[in-house]
XYZ file of N, CA and C in Angstrom:
744
model
N -18.114 -19.784 5.687
C -18.877 -19.174 5.413
C -18.048 -18.356 4.201
N -16.893 -17.546 5.300
C -15.942 -16.422 4.626
C -15.113 -17.054 3.392
N -14.681 -18.449 3.964
C -14.007 -19.014 2.954
C -14.653 -19.433 1.523
N -15.856 -19.668 1.562
C -16.492 -20.196 0.270
C -16.861 -18.550 -0.449
N -17.002 -17.588 0.532
C -17.341 -16.367 -0.417
C -16.058 -15.690 -1.015
N -14.686 -15.754 -0.764
C -13.920 -15.678 -1.127
C -13.697 -16.861 -2.638
N -13.761 -17.827 -2.210
C -13.616 -18.469 -3.568
C -14.225 -18.482 -4.949
N -15.713 -18.058 -4.140
C -16.743 -17.632 -5.333
C -16.557 -16.472 -5.828
N -16.046 -15.337 -5.302
C -15.262 -14.047 -5.724
C -13.730 -14.408 -6.647
N -13.250 -15.030 -6.142
C -11.771 -15.238 -6.901
C -11.917 -16.235 -7.868
N -13.051 -16.812 -7.966
C -12.898 -17.780 -9.137
C -13.254 -17.416 -10.479
N -13.521 -16.265 -10.578
C -13.712 -15.505 -11.792
C -13.049 -14.470 -12.352
N -11.907 -14.437 -11.343
C -10.799 -13.211 -11.450
C -10.162 -13.412 -12.436
N -9.444 -12.583 -13.286
C -8.834 -12.814 -14.780
C -7.320 -12.904 -14.108
N -6.601 -13.488 -14.952
C -5.133 -13.301 -14.734
C -4.398 -12.194 -14.657
N -3.885 -12.079 -13.603
C -2.900 -10.882 -13.050
C -1.621 -10.803 -13.635
N -1.375 -9.724 -14.223
C 0.211 -9.545 -14.491
C 0.859 -8.585 -13.533
N 1.445 -9.278 -12.438
C 1.827 -8.463 -11.161
C 3.341 -7.995 -11.655
N 4.033 -8.045 -12.864
C 5.134 -7.420 -13.332
C 4.594 -5.540 -13.384
N 3.486 -5.387 -13.822
C 3.065 -4.266 -14.062
C 1.849 -3.353 -13.207
N 2.123 -4.131 -11.902
C 1.315 -4.050 -10.869
C 1.977 -3.447 -9.741
N 3.388 -3.803 -9.821
C 3.814 -3.409 -8.408
C 4.980 -2.198 -8.417
N 5.178 -1.692 -7.853
C 6.079 -0.469 -7.834
C 6.608 0.035 -6.658
N 7.901 0.325 -6.775
C 8.863 0.218 -5.601
C 8.407 1.333 -4.997
N 8.867 1.264 -3.784
C 8.295 2.630 -2.555
C 9.494 3.329 -2.076
N 9.277 4.559 -2.054
C 10.250 5.588 -1.581
C 9.607 5.814 -0.047
N 10.209 5.366 1.095
C 9.608 4.906 2.514
C 10.428 5.906 3.506
N 9.483 6.440 4.441
C 10.140 7.141 5.188
C 9.954 6.663 6.975
N 9.575 5.402 6.758
C 9.090 4.605 8.059
C 10.776 4.187 8.930
N 10.573 3.883 9.852
C 12.076 3.504 10.594
C 12.591 2.411 11.662
N 11.855 1.040 11.123
C 11.486 -0.098 11.959
C 13.091 -0.536 11.999
N 14.050 -0.477 10.708
C 15.086 -0.762 10.931
C 16.261 0.237 10.503
N 15.920 1.166 9.925
C 16.901 2.209 9.230
C 16.282 3.471 9.750
N 17.323 4.708 9.638
C 16.482 6.185 9.981
C 15.523 6.377 9.064
N 14.651 7.147 9.210
C 13.834 7.466 8.560
C 14.371 8.439 7.194
N 15.227 8.848 7.454
C 15.930 9.830 6.380
C 16.593 8.686 5.290
N 16.579 7.365 5.321
C 16.815 6.748 4.253
C 16.384 7.025 3.111
N 15.346 7.396 2.704
C 14.637 7.930 1.806
C 15.633 8.306 0.697
N 16.366 9.420 1.090
C 17.438 9.910 0.438
C 18.396 9.078 -0.714
N 18.532 7.931 0.205
C 19.515 6.710 -0.398
C 18.312 5.946 -1.440
N 17.391 5.703 -1.161
C 16.336 5.299 -2.139
C 16.162 6.294 -3.421
N 16.299 7.436 -3.236
C 15.811 8.466 -4.171
C 16.893 8.393 -5.176
N 18.008 8.373 -4.553
C 19.464 8.503 -5.529
C 19.388 7.262 -6.157
N 19.127 5.719 -5.636
C 19.023 4.950 -6.456
C 17.939 5.092 -7.713
N 17.011 5.480 -7.219
C 15.537 5.637 -8.330
C 16.288 6.468 -9.517
N 16.774 7.326 -9.098
C 17.477 8.322 -10.121
C 18.384 7.749 -11.131
N 19.501 6.951 -10.088
C 20.428 6.013 -10.906
C 19.906 5.078 -12.142
N 18.751 4.750 -11.420
C 18.198 3.389 -12.330
C 16.865 4.222 -13.355
N 16.740 5.223 -13.438
C 15.974 5.676 -13.998
C 14.234 5.582 -14.124
N 14.154 5.294 -12.832
C 12.470 4.604 -12.553
C 11.776 5.560 -12.566
N 10.577 5.442 -13.221
C 9.724 6.760 -13.610
C 8.241 6.831 -12.605
N 8.246 5.678 -12.679
C 6.914 5.245 -11.452
C 7.010 4.673 -10.416
N 6.559 5.253 -9.144
C 6.926 4.736 -7.849
C 5.565 5.015 -7.120
N 5.766 4.495 -5.736
C 4.647 4.707 -4.597
C 5.501 5.496 -3.707
N 4.923 6.286 -2.703
C 5.390 7.132 -1.668
C 4.690 7.020 -0.794
N 5.684 6.887 0.653
C 5.225 6.744 1.696
C 5.813 7.362 2.922
N 5.418 9.043 2.979
C 5.660 9.845 3.387
C 5.243 9.738 5.346
N 4.663 8.920 5.495
C 3.823 8.651 6.846
C 4.453 9.296 7.939
N 5.699 9.115 8.307
C 6.264 9.647 9.395
C 7.056 10.945 9.404
N 6.879 11.578 8.314
C 7.454 12.682 8.362
C 6.205 14.129 8.559
N 6.813 15.138 9.499
C 6.005 16.182 9.476
C 5.996 17.337 8.930
N 4.819 18.182 8.857
C 4.943 19.327 7.832
C 5.729 20.040 7.462
N 7.075 19.924 8.464
C 8.097 21.066 8.118
C 9.264 19.720 7.482
N 9.094 18.535 7.776
C 10.102 17.611 7.064
C 9.449 17.535 5.492
N 8.412 17.236 5.329
C 7.923 16.654 3.810
C 8.458 17.777 2.836
N 8.537 18.827 2.898
C 8.598 19.755 1.745
C 10.144 19.519 1.333
N 10.951 19.155 2.013
C 12.576 18.618 1.803
C 12.590 17.529 0.717
N 11.367 16.414 0.916
C 11.385 15.488 0.135
C 10.759 16.266 -1.219
N 9.725 17.121 -0.888
C 8.989 17.296 -2.188
C 10.147 17.962 -3.283
N 10.868 18.772 -2.586
C 12.239 19.810 -3.478
C 12.676 18.671 -4.067
N 13.328 17.419 -3.647
C 14.145 16.518 -4.269
C 13.487 15.788 -5.143
N 12.390 15.523 -4.975
C 11.005 14.753 -6.048
C 11.144 15.792 -7.226
N 11.270 16.869 -7.251
C 11.223 18.000 -8.205
C 12.371 17.431 -9.305
N 13.220 17.374 -8.423
C 14.527 17.268 -9.264
C 14.989 15.812 -9.450
N 14.069 14.958 -9.179
C 14.242 13.911 -9.814
C 13.697 13.173 -11.027
N 13.790 11.960 -11.521
C 13.395 11.480 -12.367
C 12.008 10.941 -12.647
N 11.469 11.248 -11.348
C 10.305 10.506 -11.082
C 9.156 11.176 -11.508
N 8.073 10.378 -12.726
C 7.030 11.203 -13.311
C 5.726 10.898 -12.603
N 5.563 10.015 -12.162
C 4.200 9.353 -11.401
C 4.441 8.536 -10.299
N 3.749 8.994 -9.556
C 3.580 8.870 -8.075
C 2.153 7.759 -8.286
N 2.259 6.867 -8.233
C 0.678 5.871 -8.272
C -0.112 6.067 -7.023
N 0.565 6.191 -6.109
C -0.006 6.087 -4.501
C 1.004 6.477 -3.558
N 0.100 7.301 -2.892
C 0.409 8.199 -1.779
C -0.002 7.816 -0.267
N 0.771 7.539 0.743
C 0.373 7.059 2.081
C 0.095 8.253 2.725
N -0.601 9.090 2.542
C -0.712 10.272 3.585
C -0.806 10.412 4.822
N -0.391 11.600 5.606
C -0.518 11.463 7.179
C -1.614 12.363 7.290
N -2.740 11.795 7.667
C -3.940 12.311 7.431
C -4.173 13.510 8.512
N -3.515 13.542 9.915
C -3.646 14.438 10.764
C -3.277 16.319 10.326
N -2.134 15.796 9.444
C -1.696 17.256 8.991
C -1.401 17.542 7.636
N -1.816 16.521 6.844
C -1.769 16.772 5.330
C -2.608 18.039 5.028
N -2.115 18.792 3.818
C -2.914 19.666 3.438
C -3.700 19.670 2.286
N -4.867 20.600 1.755
C -5.234 20.525 0.446
C -4.213 20.884 -0.747
N -2.937 21.478 -0.222
C -2.156 22.283 -1.091
C -1.338 20.902 -1.601
N -1.166 20.052 -0.446
C -0.006 18.967 -0.996
C -0.977 17.765 -1.677
N -2.072 17.637 -1.469
C -3.098 16.897 -2.419
C -3.176 17.453 -3.756
N -3.292 18.780 -3.767
C -3.131 19.249 -5.280
C -1.948 19.100 -5.865
N -0.762 18.955 -4.937
C 0.694 18.983 -5.632
C 0.816 17.643 -6.197
N 0.379 16.198 -5.540
C 0.590 14.874 -5.890
C -0.393 14.860 -7.313
N -1.459 15.240 -6.850
C -2.635 15.177 -8.068
C -2.110 15.801 -9.429
N -1.863 16.820 -9.134
C -1.469 17.775 -10.744
C -0.126 17.777 -10.771
N 1.185 17.327 -10.139
C 2.255 17.559 -10.302
C 2.741 15.871 -10.971
N 2.186 14.932 -10.078
C 2.841 13.471 -10.321
C 1.615 12.570 -10.508
N 0.465 13.502 -10.935
C -0.861 12.268 -11.603
C -0.880 11.090 -10.371
N -1.000 11.593 -9.288
C -1.419 10.607 -8.342
C -2.972 10.662 -8.291
N -3.441 9.623 -8.032
C -4.895 9.380 -8.261
C -5.443 8.257 -7.168
N -4.499 8.002 -6.233
C -4.664 6.921 -5.372
C -4.189 7.729 -4.088
N -4.735 8.034 -2.789
C -4.269 8.544 -1.601
C -4.994 7.122 -0.229
N -3.650 6.803 0.277
C -4.542 5.379 1.384
C -4.138 6.535 2.774
N -5.096 6.044 3.544
C -5.211 6.688 5.096
C -5.638 5.392 6.236
N -5.354 5.620 7.099
C -5.664 4.892 8.227
C -7.197 4.901 8.599
N -7.688 3.703 9.242
C -8.925 4.048 9.751
C -9.395 4.977 10.557
N -8.598 5.299 11.518
C -8.911 6.720 12.471
C -9.119 8.152 12.003
N -8.313 8.007 10.486
C -8.179 8.864 9.624
C -9.419 9.094 8.788
N -10.197 8.195 8.547
C -11.167 7.784 7.409
C -12.295 8.759 7.417
N -12.885 9.018 8.378
C -14.137 9.755 8.428
C -13.757 10.946 8.475
N -12.574 11.203 9.304
C -12.101 12.807 9.558
C -12.141 13.678 8.003
N -11.325 12.603 6.908
C -10.729 13.200 5.958
C -12.031 13.174 4.652
N -12.900 12.312 4.820
C -14.223 12.389 4.299
C -14.480 13.690 4.258
N -14.588 14.518 5.252
C -15.311 15.861 5.878
C -14.163 16.953 5.090
N -13.147 16.557 5.226
C -11.614 17.338 5.099
C -11.494 18.134 3.349
N -11.297 16.607 2.898
C -11.087 16.916 1.026
C -12.125 16.297 0.544
N -13.399 16.965 0.473
C -14.299 16.685 -0.287
C -14.293 16.206 -1.654
N -13.361 17.328 -2.211
C -13.258 17.122 -3.793
C -12.209 15.879 -4.077
N -11.699 15.112 -2.967
C -10.807 13.792 -3.493
C -11.680 12.577 -2.633
N -12.576 12.906 -2.609
C -13.262 11.541 -1.732
C -13.052 10.303 -2.956
N -13.254 10.694 -4.270
C -12.935 9.385 -5.022
C -11.536 9.160 -5.352
N -10.975 9.553 -4.394
C -9.184 9.024 -4.597
C -8.563 8.500 -3.107
N -9.459 8.402 -2.251
C -9.150 7.962 -1.325
C -9.470 6.642 -0.849
N -8.615 5.859 -0.584
C -8.698 4.233 -0.419
C -8.497 4.170 1.518
N -9.032 3.068 2.222
C -8.842 2.607 3.197
C -7.962 1.799 3.544
N -6.947 1.863 4.402
C -5.730 0.927 5.093
C -6.459 0.396 6.356
N -6.408 -1.259 6.306
C -7.055 -2.110 7.665
C -5.738 -1.775 8.571
N -5.946 -1.950 9.819
C -4.998 -2.216 10.590
C -5.281 -3.757 11.201
N -4.652 -4.283 12.402
C -4.900 -5.723 12.864
C -4.973 -5.856 14.186
N -5.423 -4.544 14.723
C -5.651 -4.484 16.372
C -6.825 -4.954 16.607
N -7.712 -5.403 16.134
C -9.097 -5.684 16.369
C -10.151 -4.522 16.599
N -9.785 -3.622 16.083
C -10.764 -2.668 16.075
C -10.914 -1.844 14.793
N -12.307 -1.737 14.577
C -12.375 -0.935 13.208
C -12.814 0.502 13.560
N -12.139 1.275 13.542
C -12.061 2.588 13.948
C -12.834 3.667 13.370
N -12.958 3.577 11.915
C -13.991 4.310 10.798
C -15.166 3.909 11.030
N -16.161 4.778 10.820
C -17.592 4.848 11.212
C -18.227 4.678 9.675
N -17.456 5.589 9.011
C -18.263 5.316 7.522
C -17.808 4.049 6.788
N -18.659 3.907 5.652
C -18.009 2.250 5.183
C -17.129 3.040 4.093
N -16.001 1.903 3.600
C -15.222 2.362 2.853
C -15.861 2.715 1.257
N -16.912 2.067 0.949
C -17.292 2.676 -0.376
C -17.727 4.032 -0.365
N -17.859 4.703 0.901
C -18.279 6.068 0.666
C -16.929 7.175 0.047
N -15.819 6.442 -0.266
C -14.862 6.926 -0.505
C -14.174 6.106 -1.863
N -13.103 5.785 -1.931
C -12.995 4.813 -3.092
C -12.615 3.412 -3.044
N -12.969 3.231 -1.793
C -12.933 1.631 -1.462
C -11.538 1.239 -0.487
N -10.755 0.040 -1.031
C -10.087 -0.363 -0.078
C -8.702 -0.199 -0.644
N -7.351 -0.036 0.276
C -6.075 -0.364 -0.248
C -5.389 -1.170 1.034
N -5.579 -2.354 0.659
C -5.292 -3.650 1.412
C -3.457 -3.901 1.896
N -3.357 -3.683 2.576
C -2.281 -3.760 3.169
C -2.061 -5.512 3.276
N -1.192 -6.247 2.413
C -1.538 -7.607 2.378
C -0.961 -7.868 3.828
N 0.355 -7.800 4.487
C 0.972 -7.965 5.683
C -0.248 -7.904 6.943
N -0.675 -6.720 6.686
C -1.719 -6.291 7.808
C -3.137 -7.052 8.008
N -3.455 -7.178 6.556
C -4.690 -8.235 6.490
C -4.502 -9.862 6.780
N -3.031 -10.543 6.516
C -2.913 -11.568 6.870
C -2.579 -11.671 8.271
N -1.890 -10.636 8.870
C -1.615 -10.911 10.571
C -3.186 -10.861 11.218
N -4.015 -10.134 10.571
C -5.584 -9.973 11.305
C -6.105 -11.749 11.013
N -5.609 -12.181 9.844
C -6.466 -13.619 9.637
C -5.706 -14.361 10.632
N -4.256 -14.453 11.041
C -3.630 -15.239 11.522
C -3.958 -15.182 13.058
N -4.159 -14.078 13.381
C -4.628 -13.583 14.667
C -5.935 -13.636 15.289
N -6.815 -13.948 14.209
C -8.204 -13.792 14.436
C -8.687 -12.688 14.977
N -8.452 -11.424 14.345
C -9.030 -10.338 14.209
C -9.900 -9.891 13.206
N -10.789 -8.999 13.713
C -11.731 -8.647 13.097
C -11.810 -8.013 11.853
N -10.475 -7.672 11.408
C -10.612 -6.872 10.185
C -10.709 -7.597 9.173
N -10.085 -8.921 9.240
C -10.296 -10.142 7.798
C -11.692 -10.140 7.849
N -12.527 -10.118 8.562
C -13.911 -10.431 8.568
C -14.714 -9.436 8.093
N -14.154 -8.504 8.451
C -14.507 -6.768 8.082
C -14.409 -6.920 6.309
N -13.111 -7.233 5.780
C -12.821 -7.022 4.700
C -13.833 -8.102 4.118
N -13.628 -9.198 4.257
C -14.713 -10.232 3.527
C -15.886 -10.069 3.508
N -16.402 -9.106 4.646
C -17.877 -8.610 4.443
C -18.034 -8.006 3.256
N -17.014 -6.963 3.087
C -17.237 -5.917 1.766
C -16.589 -6.529 0.307
N -16.398 -7.861 0.215
C -15.828 -8.237 -1.188
C -16.798 -8.081 -2.180
N -17.865 -7.645 -2.157
C -19.011 -7.794 -2.927
C -19.608 -5.993 -3.224
N -19.210 -5.506 -2.120
C -19.948 -3.784 -2.148
C -18.736 -2.950 -2.538
N -17.783 -3.467 -2.067
C -16.172 -2.294 -2.525
C -15.132 -2.813 -3.461
N -14.734 -1.632 -3.910
C -13.389 -1.843 -4.733
C -12.283 -2.186 -4.132
N -11.307 -2.527 -4.505
C -10.176 -2.801 -4.125
C -9.176 -2.115 -4.915
N -8.627 -1.195 -4.875
C -7.891 0.003 -5.671
C -6.338 -0.194 -5.356
N -5.861 -0.251 -4.456
C -4.666 -0.337 -3.863
C -4.176 -1.232 -2.882
N -2.773 -1.278 -2.990
C -2.018 -2.372 -1.781
C -0.688 -2.167 -1.222
N -0.580 -2.148 -0.069
C 0.642 -2.150 0.559
C 1.113 -3.830 0.433
N 2.587 -3.569 0.011
C 3.207 -4.596 0.097
C 4.633 -4.610 0.986
N 4.441 -5.278 1.976
C 5.683 -5.926 2.596
C 6.132 -7.414 3.168
N 6.953 -7.388 4.151
C 6.910 -8.807 4.803
C 6.201 -9.347 5.503
N 6.376 -10.378 6.167
C 5.697 -11.015 7.143
C 6.381 -11.840 7.802
N 6.489 -11.826 9.402
C 7.070 -12.719 10.223
C 5.977 -13.675 10.738
N 6.235 -14.892 10.053
C 5.467 -15.945 10.832
C 5.572 -16.205 12.374
N 6.385 -16.226 12.975
C 6.892 -16.180 14.657
C 5.848 -15.120 15.214
N 6.192 -13.686 14.974
C 5.406 -12.861 15.298
C 4.214 -12.793 15.307
N 3.904 -13.205 13.917
C 2.587 -12.620 13.370
C 2.290 -11.381 13.123
N 3.124 -10.600 12.302
C 3.074 -9.085 12.035
C 3.688 -9.090 10.674
N 3.514 -7.444 10.535
C 4.407 -7.176 9.254
C 5.816 -6.804 9.329
N 6.599 -6.624 8.238
C 7.845 -6.450 8.505
C 7.999 -5.211 7.552
N 8.626 -4.201 7.797
C 8.969 -2.872 6.499
C 10.550 -3.147 6.132
N 11.121 -3.960 6.946
C 12.458 -4.582 6.635
C 12.836 -5.906 6.292
N 13.036 -6.283 4.894
C 12.866 -7.709 4.677
C 14.386 -8.223 4.640
N 14.671 -9.250 5.197
C 15.591 -9.936 5.290
C 16.069 -11.433 4.407
N 14.432 -11.692 3.905
C 14.681 -13.192 3.370
C 13.635 -13.182 2.663
N 13.681 -13.491 1.104
C 12.353 -13.436 0.440
C 11.710 -14.135 0.690
N 11.659 -15.460 1.310
C 10.683 -16.174 1.889
C 9.351 -15.649 2.868
N 10.146 -14.431 3.114
C 9.232 -13.559 3.923
C 7.920 -12.870 3.226
N 7.909 -13.247 1.995
C 6.772 -12.749 1.119
C 5.770 -14.105 0.749
N 6.331 -15.339 1.256
C 5.888 -16.387 0.915
C 3.956 -16.460 1.308
N 3.775 -15.762 2.094
C 2.436 -15.267 2.788
C 1.317 -14.747 1.738
N 2.253 -14.232 0.663
C 0.971 -13.411 -0.155
C 0.516 -14.771 -1.020
N 1.028 -15.793 -1.358
C 0.310 -16.662 -1.957
C -0.845 -17.607 -1.118
N -0.900 -17.079 0.029
C -2.285 -17.768 0.785
C -3.387 -16.701 0.836
N -3.318 -15.347 -0.020
C -4.257 -14.516 -0.088
C -5.114 -14.666 -1.152
N -6.351 -14.399 -1.240
C -7.387 -14.516 -2.246
C -6.725 -13.354 -3.681
N -6.958 -13.922 -4.785
C -6.801 -12.875 -5.806
C -7.702 -11.982 -5.900
N -8.701 -11.775 -5.388
C -9.393 -10.822 -5.547
C -9.557 -9.712 -4.946
N -8.174 -9.467 -3.816
C -8.059 -8.471 -2.885
C -6.829 -7.755 -3.729
N -6.226 -8.341 -4.748
C -4.986 -7.762 -5.513
C -5.227 -6.711 -6.464
N -4.817 -5.651 -6.160
C -5.298 -4.481 -7.239
C -4.265 -4.033 -8.587
N -4.541 -3.019 -9.225
C -3.810 -2.769 -10.284
C -2.725 -2.157 -9.741
N -2.310 -1.603 -8.175
C -1.677 -0.491 -7.899
C -1.144 -1.284 -6.588
N -0.091 -1.836 -6.743
C 0.894 -2.373 -5.158
C 2.005 -1.620 -4.926
N 2.068 -0.916 -3.933
C 2.996 -0.041 -3.560
C 3.874 -0.913 -2.223
N 5.154 -0.724 -2.766
C 6.186 -1.648 -1.839
C 6.564 -0.753 -0.773
N 5.880 -1.327 0.561
C 6.506 -0.420 1.697
C 7.331 -1.145 2.465
N 8.688 -0.532 1.845
C 10.120 -1.628 2.583
C 10.761 -0.315 2.662
N 11.816 -0.539 3.459
C 12.943 0.246 4.130
C 14.091 -0.008 3.130
N 13.930 -1.205 2.518
C 15.250 -1.820 2.154
C 15.258 -0.635 0.966
N 16.447 -1.164 0.319
C 17.389 -0.260 -0.762
C 16.339 -0.700 -1.913
N 16.438 0.228 -3.191
C 15.489 0.054 -4.316
C 16.226 -1.036 -5.233
N 17.427 -1.214 -5.226
C 17.851 -2.572 -5.857
C 17.354 -3.823 -5.324
N 17.324 -3.915 -3.785
C 16.788 -5.158 -2.947
C 15.248 -5.183 -3.040
N 14.596 -4.218 -3.386
C 13.023 -3.953 -3.767
C 13.084 -4.663 -5.087
N 13.794 -4.547 -6.138
C 13.490 -5.014 -7.270
C 14.019 -6.013 -7.378
N 14.837 -6.907 -6.639
C 15.266 -8.007 -6.398
C 14.099 -8.902 -5.641
N 13.358 -8.306 -4.856
C 12.366 -9.100 -4.287
C 10.958 -9.047 -5.244
N 11.120 -8.076 -5.716
C 9.610 -7.315 -6.945
C 9.883 -9.160 -7.593
N 10.896 -9.394 -8.266
C 11.091 -10.240 -9.213
C 10.660 -11.757 -8.664
N 10.970 -12.047 -7.468
C 10.760 -13.430 -6.879
C 9.178 -13.035 -6.385
N 8.821 -12.094 -6.059
C 7.309 -11.768 -5.902
C 6.142 -11.952 -6.920
N 6.746 -11.533 -8.024
C 6.249 -11.621 -9.442
C 6.119 -13.048 -9.954
N 7.448 -13.801 -9.802
C 7.627 -15.324 -9.687
C 6.189 -16.097 -9.007
N 6.223 -15.769 -7.982
C 5.100 -16.933 -7.037
C 4.051 -16.559 -6.854
N 3.467 -15.238 -7.390
C 2.284 -14.716 -7.638
C 1.637 -15.333 -8.897
N 2.633 -14.742 -9.866
C 2.147 -15.498 -11.251
C 2.026 -16.713 -11.655
N 2.542 -17.451 -10.734
C 2.443 -18.968 -10.672
C 1.316 -19.649 -9.838
N 0.973 -18.694 -8.825
C -0.145 -19.151 -8.279
C -1.439 -18.731 -8.706
N -1.573 -17.558 -9.100
C -2.629 -17.115 -9.819
C -3.179 -17.451 -11.200
N -1.912 -18.322 -11.713
C -2.178 -18.642 -13.200
C -3.544 -19.367 -13.483
N -4.236 -18.983 -14.718
C -5.626 -19.533 -14.767
C -5.364 -20.667 -15.459
């Protein structure tokens, strides 16, 4: 039944130009690199003159984030398409900063923060998108369409599918009543059936071709610890395989 529903919805999906939808990521995760690797990434962004990015300050505490903000102020970045906020301590002032300074219109959060942020940031409800995990537990009580829908992390949802976790069915159950406004893009390891924030082989993106077209949004942020030049190299490969896969 789930497969039939996906095929029905994806069938009428318009041709996607992935080149214009995928944005390099300024990241602060530390699966393979120290979280300070964002400094090197930002230097590359400036060197290459990249104006639009996605931003993942997820691991930075309130005293660390202003350091990044000061460097962003001095950078060539004009627009941050997606910010992955840290819900437990993000402030209204920070939300306003990204909204006004970098024209950010999409902020994603995790399941366990969704209900709390609905109450905390009422003026930003139409800009929050929900990211699902793959642990077999749906922690939000509010439906995603109570805010701005989904930010589907591709590797998370594929891991949920392969592990037979409920997040996959939860997403499928909301295909018709919920918008898909953003995505996280990272690698996937078939052996461990989990996401990768540091990718060593372009084939670790091949799982993307097994996902339905209807969950791909107009804003896809690369949540990778890899260098920006490597992200751009991966992007070329990803655009190639996805444009070929979803060509009408």
